[in-house]
PDB file of C-alpha atoms in Angstrom:
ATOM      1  CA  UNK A   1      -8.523  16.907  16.151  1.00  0.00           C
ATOM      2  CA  UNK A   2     -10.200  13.778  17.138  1.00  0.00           C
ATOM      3  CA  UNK A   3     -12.582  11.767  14.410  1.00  0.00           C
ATOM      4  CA  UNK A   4     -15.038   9.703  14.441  1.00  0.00           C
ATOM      5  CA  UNK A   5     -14.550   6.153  13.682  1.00  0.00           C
ATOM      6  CA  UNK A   6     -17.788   4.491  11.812  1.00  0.00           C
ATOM      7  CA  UNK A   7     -17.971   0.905  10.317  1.00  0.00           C
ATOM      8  CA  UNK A   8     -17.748   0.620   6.811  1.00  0.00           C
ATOM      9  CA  UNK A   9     -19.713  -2.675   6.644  1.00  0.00           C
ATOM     10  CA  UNK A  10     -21.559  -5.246   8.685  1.00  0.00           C
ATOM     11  CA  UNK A  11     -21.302  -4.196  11.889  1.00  0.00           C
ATOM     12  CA  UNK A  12     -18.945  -6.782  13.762  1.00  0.00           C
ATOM     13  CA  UNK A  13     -17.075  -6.378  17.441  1.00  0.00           C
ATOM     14  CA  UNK A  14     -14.260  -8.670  16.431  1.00  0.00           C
ATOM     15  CA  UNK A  15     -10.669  -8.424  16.377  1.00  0.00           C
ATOM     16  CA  UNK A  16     -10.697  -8.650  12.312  1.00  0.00           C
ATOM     17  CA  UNK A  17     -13.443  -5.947  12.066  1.00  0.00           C
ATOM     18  CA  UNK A  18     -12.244  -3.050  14.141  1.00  0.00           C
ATOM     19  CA  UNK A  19      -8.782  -3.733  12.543  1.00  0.00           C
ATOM     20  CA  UNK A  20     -10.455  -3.292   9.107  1.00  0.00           C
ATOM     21  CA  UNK A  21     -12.131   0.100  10.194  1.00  0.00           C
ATOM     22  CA  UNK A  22      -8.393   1.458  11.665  1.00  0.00           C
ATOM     23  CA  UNK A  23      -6.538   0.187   8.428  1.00  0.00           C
ATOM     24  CA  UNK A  24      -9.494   1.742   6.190  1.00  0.00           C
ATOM     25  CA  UNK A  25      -9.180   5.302   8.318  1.00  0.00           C
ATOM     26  CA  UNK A  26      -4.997   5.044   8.303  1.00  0.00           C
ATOM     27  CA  UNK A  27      -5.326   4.295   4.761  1.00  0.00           C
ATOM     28  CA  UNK A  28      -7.956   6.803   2.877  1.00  0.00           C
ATOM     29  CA  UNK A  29      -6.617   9.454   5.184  1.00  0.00           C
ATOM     30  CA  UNK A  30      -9.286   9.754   7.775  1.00  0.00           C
ATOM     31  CA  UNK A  31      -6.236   9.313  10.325  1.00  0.00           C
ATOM     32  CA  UNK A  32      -2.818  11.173   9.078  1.00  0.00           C
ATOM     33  CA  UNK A  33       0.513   9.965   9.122  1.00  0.00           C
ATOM     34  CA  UNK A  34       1.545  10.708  12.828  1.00  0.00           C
ATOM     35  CA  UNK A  35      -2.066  11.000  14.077  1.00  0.00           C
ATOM     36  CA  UNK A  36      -3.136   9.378  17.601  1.00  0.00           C
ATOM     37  CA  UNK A  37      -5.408   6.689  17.482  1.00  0.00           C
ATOM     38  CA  UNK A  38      -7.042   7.130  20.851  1.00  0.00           C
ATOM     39  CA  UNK A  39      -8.395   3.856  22.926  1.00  0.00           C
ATOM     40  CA  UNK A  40     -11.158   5.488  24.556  1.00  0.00           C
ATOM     41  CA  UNK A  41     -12.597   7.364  21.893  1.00  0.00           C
ATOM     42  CA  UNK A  42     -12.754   4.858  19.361  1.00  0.00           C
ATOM     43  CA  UNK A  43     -14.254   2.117  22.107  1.00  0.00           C
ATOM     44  CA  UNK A  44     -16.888   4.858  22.414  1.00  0.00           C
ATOM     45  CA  UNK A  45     -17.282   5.475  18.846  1.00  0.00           C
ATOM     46  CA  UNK A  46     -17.373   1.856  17.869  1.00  0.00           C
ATOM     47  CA  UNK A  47     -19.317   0.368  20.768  1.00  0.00           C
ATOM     48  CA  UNK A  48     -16.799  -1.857  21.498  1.00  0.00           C
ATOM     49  CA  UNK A  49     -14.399  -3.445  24.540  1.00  0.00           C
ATOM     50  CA  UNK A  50     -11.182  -2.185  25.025  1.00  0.00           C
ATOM     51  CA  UNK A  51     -10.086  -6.021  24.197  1.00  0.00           C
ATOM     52  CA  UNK A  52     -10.546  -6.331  20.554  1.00  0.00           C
ATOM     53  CA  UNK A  53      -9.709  -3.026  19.811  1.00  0.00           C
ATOM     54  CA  UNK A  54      -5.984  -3.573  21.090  1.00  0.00           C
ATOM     55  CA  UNK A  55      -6.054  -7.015  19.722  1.00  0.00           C
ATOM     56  CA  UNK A  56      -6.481  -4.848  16.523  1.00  0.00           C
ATOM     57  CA  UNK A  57      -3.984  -1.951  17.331  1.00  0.00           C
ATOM     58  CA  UNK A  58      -1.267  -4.642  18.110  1.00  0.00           C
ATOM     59  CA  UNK A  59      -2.291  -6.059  14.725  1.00  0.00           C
ATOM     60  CA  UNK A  60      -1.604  -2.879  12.993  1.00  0.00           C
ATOM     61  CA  UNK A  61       1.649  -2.498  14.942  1.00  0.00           C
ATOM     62  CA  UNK A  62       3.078  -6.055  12.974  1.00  0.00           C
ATOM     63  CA  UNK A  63       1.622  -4.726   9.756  1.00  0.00           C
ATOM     64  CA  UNK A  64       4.138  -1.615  10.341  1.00  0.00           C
ATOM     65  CA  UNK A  65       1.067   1.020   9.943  1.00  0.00           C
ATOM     66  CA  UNK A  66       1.354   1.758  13.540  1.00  0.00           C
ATOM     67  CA  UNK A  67       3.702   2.648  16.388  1.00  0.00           C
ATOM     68  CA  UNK A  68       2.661   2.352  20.531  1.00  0.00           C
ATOM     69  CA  UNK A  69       4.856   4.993  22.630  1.00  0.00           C
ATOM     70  CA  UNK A  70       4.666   4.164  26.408  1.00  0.00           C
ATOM     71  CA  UNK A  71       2.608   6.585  28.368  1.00  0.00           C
ATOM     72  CA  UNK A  72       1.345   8.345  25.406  1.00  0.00           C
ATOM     73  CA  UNK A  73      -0.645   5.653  23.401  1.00  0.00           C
ATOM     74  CA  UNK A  74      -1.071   4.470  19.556  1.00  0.00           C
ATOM     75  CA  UNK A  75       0.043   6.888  16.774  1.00  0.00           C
ATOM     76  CA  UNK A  76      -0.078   6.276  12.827  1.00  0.00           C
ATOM     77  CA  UNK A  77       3.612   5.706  11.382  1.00  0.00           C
ATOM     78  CA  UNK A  78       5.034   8.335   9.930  1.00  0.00           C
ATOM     79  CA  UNK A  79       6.956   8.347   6.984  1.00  0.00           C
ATOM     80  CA  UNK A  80       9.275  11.057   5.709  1.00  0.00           C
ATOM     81  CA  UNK A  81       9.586  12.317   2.071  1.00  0.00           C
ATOM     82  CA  UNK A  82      13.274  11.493   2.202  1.00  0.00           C
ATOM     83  CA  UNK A  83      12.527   8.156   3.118  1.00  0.00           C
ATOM     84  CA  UNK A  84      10.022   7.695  -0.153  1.00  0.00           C
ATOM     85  CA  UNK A  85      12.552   9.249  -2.325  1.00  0.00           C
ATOM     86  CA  UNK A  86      15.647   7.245  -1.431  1.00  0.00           C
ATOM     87  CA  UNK A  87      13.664   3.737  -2.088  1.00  0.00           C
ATOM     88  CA  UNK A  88      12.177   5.489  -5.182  1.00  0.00           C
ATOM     89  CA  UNK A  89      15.959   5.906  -6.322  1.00  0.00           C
ATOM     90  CA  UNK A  90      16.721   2.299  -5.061  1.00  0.00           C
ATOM     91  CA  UNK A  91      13.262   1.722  -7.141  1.00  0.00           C
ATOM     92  CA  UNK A  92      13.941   2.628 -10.535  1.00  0.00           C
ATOM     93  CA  UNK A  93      17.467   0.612 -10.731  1.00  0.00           C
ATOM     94  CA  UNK A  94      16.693  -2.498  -9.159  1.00  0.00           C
ATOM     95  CA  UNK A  95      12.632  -2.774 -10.721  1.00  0.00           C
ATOM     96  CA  UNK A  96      13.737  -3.027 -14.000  1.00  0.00           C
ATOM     97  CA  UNK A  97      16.055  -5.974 -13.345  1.00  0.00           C
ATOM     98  CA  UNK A  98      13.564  -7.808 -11.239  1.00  0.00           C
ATOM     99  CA  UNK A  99      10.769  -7.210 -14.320  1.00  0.00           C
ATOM    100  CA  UNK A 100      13.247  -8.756 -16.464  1.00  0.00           C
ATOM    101  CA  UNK A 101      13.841 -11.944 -14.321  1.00  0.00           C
ATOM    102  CA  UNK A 102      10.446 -12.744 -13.793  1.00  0.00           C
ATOM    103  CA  UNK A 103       8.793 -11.760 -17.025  1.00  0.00           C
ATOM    104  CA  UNK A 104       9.170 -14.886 -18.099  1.00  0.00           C
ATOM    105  CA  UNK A 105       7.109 -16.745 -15.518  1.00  0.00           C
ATOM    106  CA  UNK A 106       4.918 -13.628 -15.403  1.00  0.00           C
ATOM    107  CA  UNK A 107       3.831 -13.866 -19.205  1.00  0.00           C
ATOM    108  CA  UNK A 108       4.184 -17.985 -18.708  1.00  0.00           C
ATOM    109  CA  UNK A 109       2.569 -19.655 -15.887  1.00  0.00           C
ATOM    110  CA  UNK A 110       1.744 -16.840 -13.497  1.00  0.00           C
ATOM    111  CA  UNK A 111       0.073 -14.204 -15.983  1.00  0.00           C
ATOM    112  CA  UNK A 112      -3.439 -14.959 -14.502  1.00  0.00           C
ATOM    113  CA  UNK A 113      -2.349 -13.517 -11.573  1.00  0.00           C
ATOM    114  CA  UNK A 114      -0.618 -10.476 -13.049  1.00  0.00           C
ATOM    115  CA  UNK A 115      -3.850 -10.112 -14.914  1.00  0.00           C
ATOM    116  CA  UNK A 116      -5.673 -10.511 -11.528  1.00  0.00           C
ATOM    117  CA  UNK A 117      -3.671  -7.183  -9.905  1.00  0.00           C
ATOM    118  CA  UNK A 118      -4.787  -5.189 -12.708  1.00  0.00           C
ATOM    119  CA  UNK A 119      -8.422  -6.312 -12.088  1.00  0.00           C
ATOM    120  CA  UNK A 120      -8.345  -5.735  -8.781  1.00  0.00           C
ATOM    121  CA  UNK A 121      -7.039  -1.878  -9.688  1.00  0.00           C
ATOM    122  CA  UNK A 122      -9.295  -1.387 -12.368  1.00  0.00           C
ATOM    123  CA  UNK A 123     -12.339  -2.418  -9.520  1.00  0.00           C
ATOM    124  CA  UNK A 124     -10.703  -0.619  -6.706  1.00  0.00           C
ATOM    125  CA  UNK A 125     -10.212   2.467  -8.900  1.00  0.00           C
ATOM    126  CA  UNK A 126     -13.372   2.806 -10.636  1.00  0.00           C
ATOM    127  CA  UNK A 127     -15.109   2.510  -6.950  1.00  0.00           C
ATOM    128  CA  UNK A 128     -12.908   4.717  -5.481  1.00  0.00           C
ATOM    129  CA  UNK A 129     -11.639   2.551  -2.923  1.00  0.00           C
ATOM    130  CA  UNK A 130      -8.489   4.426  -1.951  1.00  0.00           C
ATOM    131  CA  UNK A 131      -7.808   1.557   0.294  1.00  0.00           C
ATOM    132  CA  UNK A 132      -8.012  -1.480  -1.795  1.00  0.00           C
ATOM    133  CA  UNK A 133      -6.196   0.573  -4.755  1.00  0.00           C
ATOM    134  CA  UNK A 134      -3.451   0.649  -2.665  1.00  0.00           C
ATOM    135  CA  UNK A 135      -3.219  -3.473  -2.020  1.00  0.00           C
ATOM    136  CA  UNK A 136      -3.314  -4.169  -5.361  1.00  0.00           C
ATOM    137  CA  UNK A 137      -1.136  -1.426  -6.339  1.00  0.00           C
ATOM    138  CA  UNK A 138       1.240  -2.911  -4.253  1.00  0.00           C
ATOM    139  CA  UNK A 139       0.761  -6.557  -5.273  1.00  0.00           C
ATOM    140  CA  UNK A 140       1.345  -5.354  -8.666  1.00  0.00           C
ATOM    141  CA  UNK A 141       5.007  -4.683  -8.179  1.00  0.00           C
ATOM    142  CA  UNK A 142       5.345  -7.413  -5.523  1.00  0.00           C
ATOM    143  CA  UNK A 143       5.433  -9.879  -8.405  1.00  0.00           C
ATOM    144  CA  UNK A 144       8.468  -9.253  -9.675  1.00  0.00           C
ATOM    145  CA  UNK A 145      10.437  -9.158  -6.990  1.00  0.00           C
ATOM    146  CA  UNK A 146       8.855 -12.764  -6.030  1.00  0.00           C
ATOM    147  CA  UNK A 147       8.990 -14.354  -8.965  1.00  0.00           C
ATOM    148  CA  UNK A 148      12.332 -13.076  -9.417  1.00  0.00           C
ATOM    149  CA  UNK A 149      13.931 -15.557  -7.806  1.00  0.00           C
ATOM    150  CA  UNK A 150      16.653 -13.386  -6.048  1.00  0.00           C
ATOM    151  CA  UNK A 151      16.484 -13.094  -2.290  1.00  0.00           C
ATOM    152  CA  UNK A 152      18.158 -10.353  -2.239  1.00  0.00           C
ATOM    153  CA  UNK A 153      15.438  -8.478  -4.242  1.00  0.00           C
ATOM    154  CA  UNK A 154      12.282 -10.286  -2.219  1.00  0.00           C
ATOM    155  CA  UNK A 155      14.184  -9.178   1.041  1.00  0.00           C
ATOM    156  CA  UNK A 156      14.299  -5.012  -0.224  1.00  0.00           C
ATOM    157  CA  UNK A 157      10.742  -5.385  -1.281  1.00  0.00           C
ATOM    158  CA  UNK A 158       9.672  -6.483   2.028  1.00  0.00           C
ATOM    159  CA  UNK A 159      12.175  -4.114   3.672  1.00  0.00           C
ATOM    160  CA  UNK A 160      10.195  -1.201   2.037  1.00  0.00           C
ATOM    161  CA  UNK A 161       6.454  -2.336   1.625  1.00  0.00           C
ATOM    162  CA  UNK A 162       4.861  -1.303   4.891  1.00  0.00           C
ATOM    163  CA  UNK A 163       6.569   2.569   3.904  1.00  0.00           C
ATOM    164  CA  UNK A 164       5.478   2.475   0.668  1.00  0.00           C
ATOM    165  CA  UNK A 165       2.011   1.887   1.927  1.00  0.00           C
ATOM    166  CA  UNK A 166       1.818   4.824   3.382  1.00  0.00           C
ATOM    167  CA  UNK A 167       3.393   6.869   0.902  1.00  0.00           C
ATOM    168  CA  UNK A 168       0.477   5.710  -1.758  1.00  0.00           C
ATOM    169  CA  UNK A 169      -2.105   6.596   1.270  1.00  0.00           C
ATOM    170  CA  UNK A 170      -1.391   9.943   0.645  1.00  0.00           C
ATOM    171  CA  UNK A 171      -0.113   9.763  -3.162  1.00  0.00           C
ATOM    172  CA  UNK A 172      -3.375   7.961  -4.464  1.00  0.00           C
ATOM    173  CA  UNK A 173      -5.529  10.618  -3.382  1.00  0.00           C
ATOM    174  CA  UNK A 174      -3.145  13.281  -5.360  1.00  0.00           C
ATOM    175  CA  UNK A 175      -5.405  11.640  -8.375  1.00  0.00           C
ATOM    176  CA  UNK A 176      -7.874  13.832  -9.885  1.00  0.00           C
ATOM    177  CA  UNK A 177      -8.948  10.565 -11.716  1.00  0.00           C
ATOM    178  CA  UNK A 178      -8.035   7.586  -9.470  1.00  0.00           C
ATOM    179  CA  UNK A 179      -8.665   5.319 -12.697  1.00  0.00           C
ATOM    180  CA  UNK A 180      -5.861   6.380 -13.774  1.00  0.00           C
ATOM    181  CA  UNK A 181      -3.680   4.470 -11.708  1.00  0.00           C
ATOM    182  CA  UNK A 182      -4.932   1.372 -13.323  1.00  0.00           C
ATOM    183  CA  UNK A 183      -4.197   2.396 -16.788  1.00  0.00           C
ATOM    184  CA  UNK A 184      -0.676   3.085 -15.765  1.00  0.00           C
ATOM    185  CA  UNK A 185       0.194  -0.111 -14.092  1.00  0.00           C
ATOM    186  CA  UNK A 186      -1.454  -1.890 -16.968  1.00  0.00           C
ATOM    187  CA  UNK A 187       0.970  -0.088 -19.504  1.00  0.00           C
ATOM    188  CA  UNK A 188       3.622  -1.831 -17.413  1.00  0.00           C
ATOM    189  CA  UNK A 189       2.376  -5.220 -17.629  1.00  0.00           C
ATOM    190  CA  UNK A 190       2.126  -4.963 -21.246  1.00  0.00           C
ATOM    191  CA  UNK A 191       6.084  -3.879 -21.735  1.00  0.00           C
ATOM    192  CA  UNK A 192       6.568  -7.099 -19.070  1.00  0.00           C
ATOM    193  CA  UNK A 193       4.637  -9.277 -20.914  1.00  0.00           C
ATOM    194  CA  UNK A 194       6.415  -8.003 -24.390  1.00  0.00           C
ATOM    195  CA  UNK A 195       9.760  -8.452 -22.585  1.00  0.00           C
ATOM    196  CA  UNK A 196      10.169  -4.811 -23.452  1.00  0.00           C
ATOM    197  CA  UNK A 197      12.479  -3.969 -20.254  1.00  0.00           C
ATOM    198  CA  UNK A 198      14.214  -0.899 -21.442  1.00  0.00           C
ATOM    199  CA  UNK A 199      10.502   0.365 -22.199  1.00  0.00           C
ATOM    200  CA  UNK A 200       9.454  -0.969 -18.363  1.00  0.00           C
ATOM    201  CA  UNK A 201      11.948   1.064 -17.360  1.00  0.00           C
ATOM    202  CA  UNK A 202      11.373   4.157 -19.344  1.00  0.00           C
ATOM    203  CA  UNK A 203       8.126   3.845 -18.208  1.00  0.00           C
ATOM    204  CA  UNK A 204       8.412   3.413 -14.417  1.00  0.00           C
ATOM    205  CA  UNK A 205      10.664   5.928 -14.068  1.00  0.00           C
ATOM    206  CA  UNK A 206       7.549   8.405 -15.965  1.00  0.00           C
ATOM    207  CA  UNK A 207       5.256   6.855 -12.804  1.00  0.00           C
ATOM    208  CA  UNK A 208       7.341   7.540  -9.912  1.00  0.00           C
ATOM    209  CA  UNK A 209       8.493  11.155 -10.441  1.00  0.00           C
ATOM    210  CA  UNK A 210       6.519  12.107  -7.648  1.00  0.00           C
ATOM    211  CA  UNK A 211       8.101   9.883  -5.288  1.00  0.00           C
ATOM    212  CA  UNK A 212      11.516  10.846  -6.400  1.00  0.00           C
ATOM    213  CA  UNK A 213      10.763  14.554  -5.572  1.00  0.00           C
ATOM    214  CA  UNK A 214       8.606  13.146  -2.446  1.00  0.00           C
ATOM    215  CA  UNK A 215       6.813  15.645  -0.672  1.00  0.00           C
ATOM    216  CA  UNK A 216       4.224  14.387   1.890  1.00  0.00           C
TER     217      UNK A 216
END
């Protein structure tokens, strides 16, 4: 079933804007995990050239949200529930240690910005913005793999960030209250910022029981 693509703000034929229109529609669902994103149709629907729309879908294709098949076109990546629920495994051991390494630059120098990801939830949620809840979601637990200062643990975060964006595409809007999602991750920056690790972990584990028992 084929939908209809619509901008969500100023209208605007570039590159940046039709990519922003076919991340929004991967991302709040409009366009499923596996779903065809078809040229023609959203040209049409758009009122656009074919030239900034693939621009845009080779954009997508480095972000890792979608895959081009030769002779049969664009198609939203798909990602299984045994992926989710092995890195959710991988998740719950190797968070906890990463919290720990960086708490102290995250309740030092660099606690603005944790502060930052749970104001950008708190907006994102309260507005309903599946899409940017997502972003900062994911910033969120970016931090403490980055300010970590283990490769190793940057390297798996990046390894599983584009998959775990489209898990929480379809997990955020599991949410009967998507504000909910804010007071959660702000529950973890609190045990960070107490240096409360074992609680961190307690608690993270409590968050992710739906990806452990993934089912998309």
């Amino acid at each position: 079933m084929d939908r209809k693509f619509k901008w969500h703000e100023q209208r605007t034929t570039t590159p940046d804007g039709v990519y922003r229109v076919l991340r929004t529609a991967i991302l709040d669902g409009t366009v499923p995990q596996g779903g065809q994103l078809r040229e023609t149709h959203i040209a049409e629907d758009l009122g656009i050239s074919r030239s900034p729309l693939r621009e845009a879908l080779t954009r997508l294709e480095e972000e890792g949200l979608v895959v081009k098949i030769p002779f049969r076109g664009s198609f939203v990546v798909e990602v299984s529930a045994r992926d989710v629920a092995e890195i959710a495994s991988i998740r719950v051991l190797v968070e906890p240690y990463a919290a720990e390494l960086s708490a102290e630059t995250l309740r030092g120098p660099e606690r603005p910005r944790l502060m930052q990801t749970i104001e950008d939830l708190h907006r994102a949620t309260d507005t309903h913005d599946v899409p940017a809840s997502i972003d900062a979601h994911l910033r969120f637990h970016s931090l403490f793999y980055d300010f970590s200062g283990n490769t190793v643990l940057h390297n798996l975060w990046n390894g599983w960030e584009t998959k775990l964006r489209l898990y929480l595409a379809v997990d955020h809007r599991t949410y009967s209250d998507l504000h909910d999602i804010a007071v959660e991750h702000e529950r973890l920056a609190a045990l960070v910022v107490e240096g409360d690790i074992d609680g961190f972990r307690q608690e993270l584990i409590s968050q992710m029981q739906s990806a452990l028992r993934a089912q998309l």
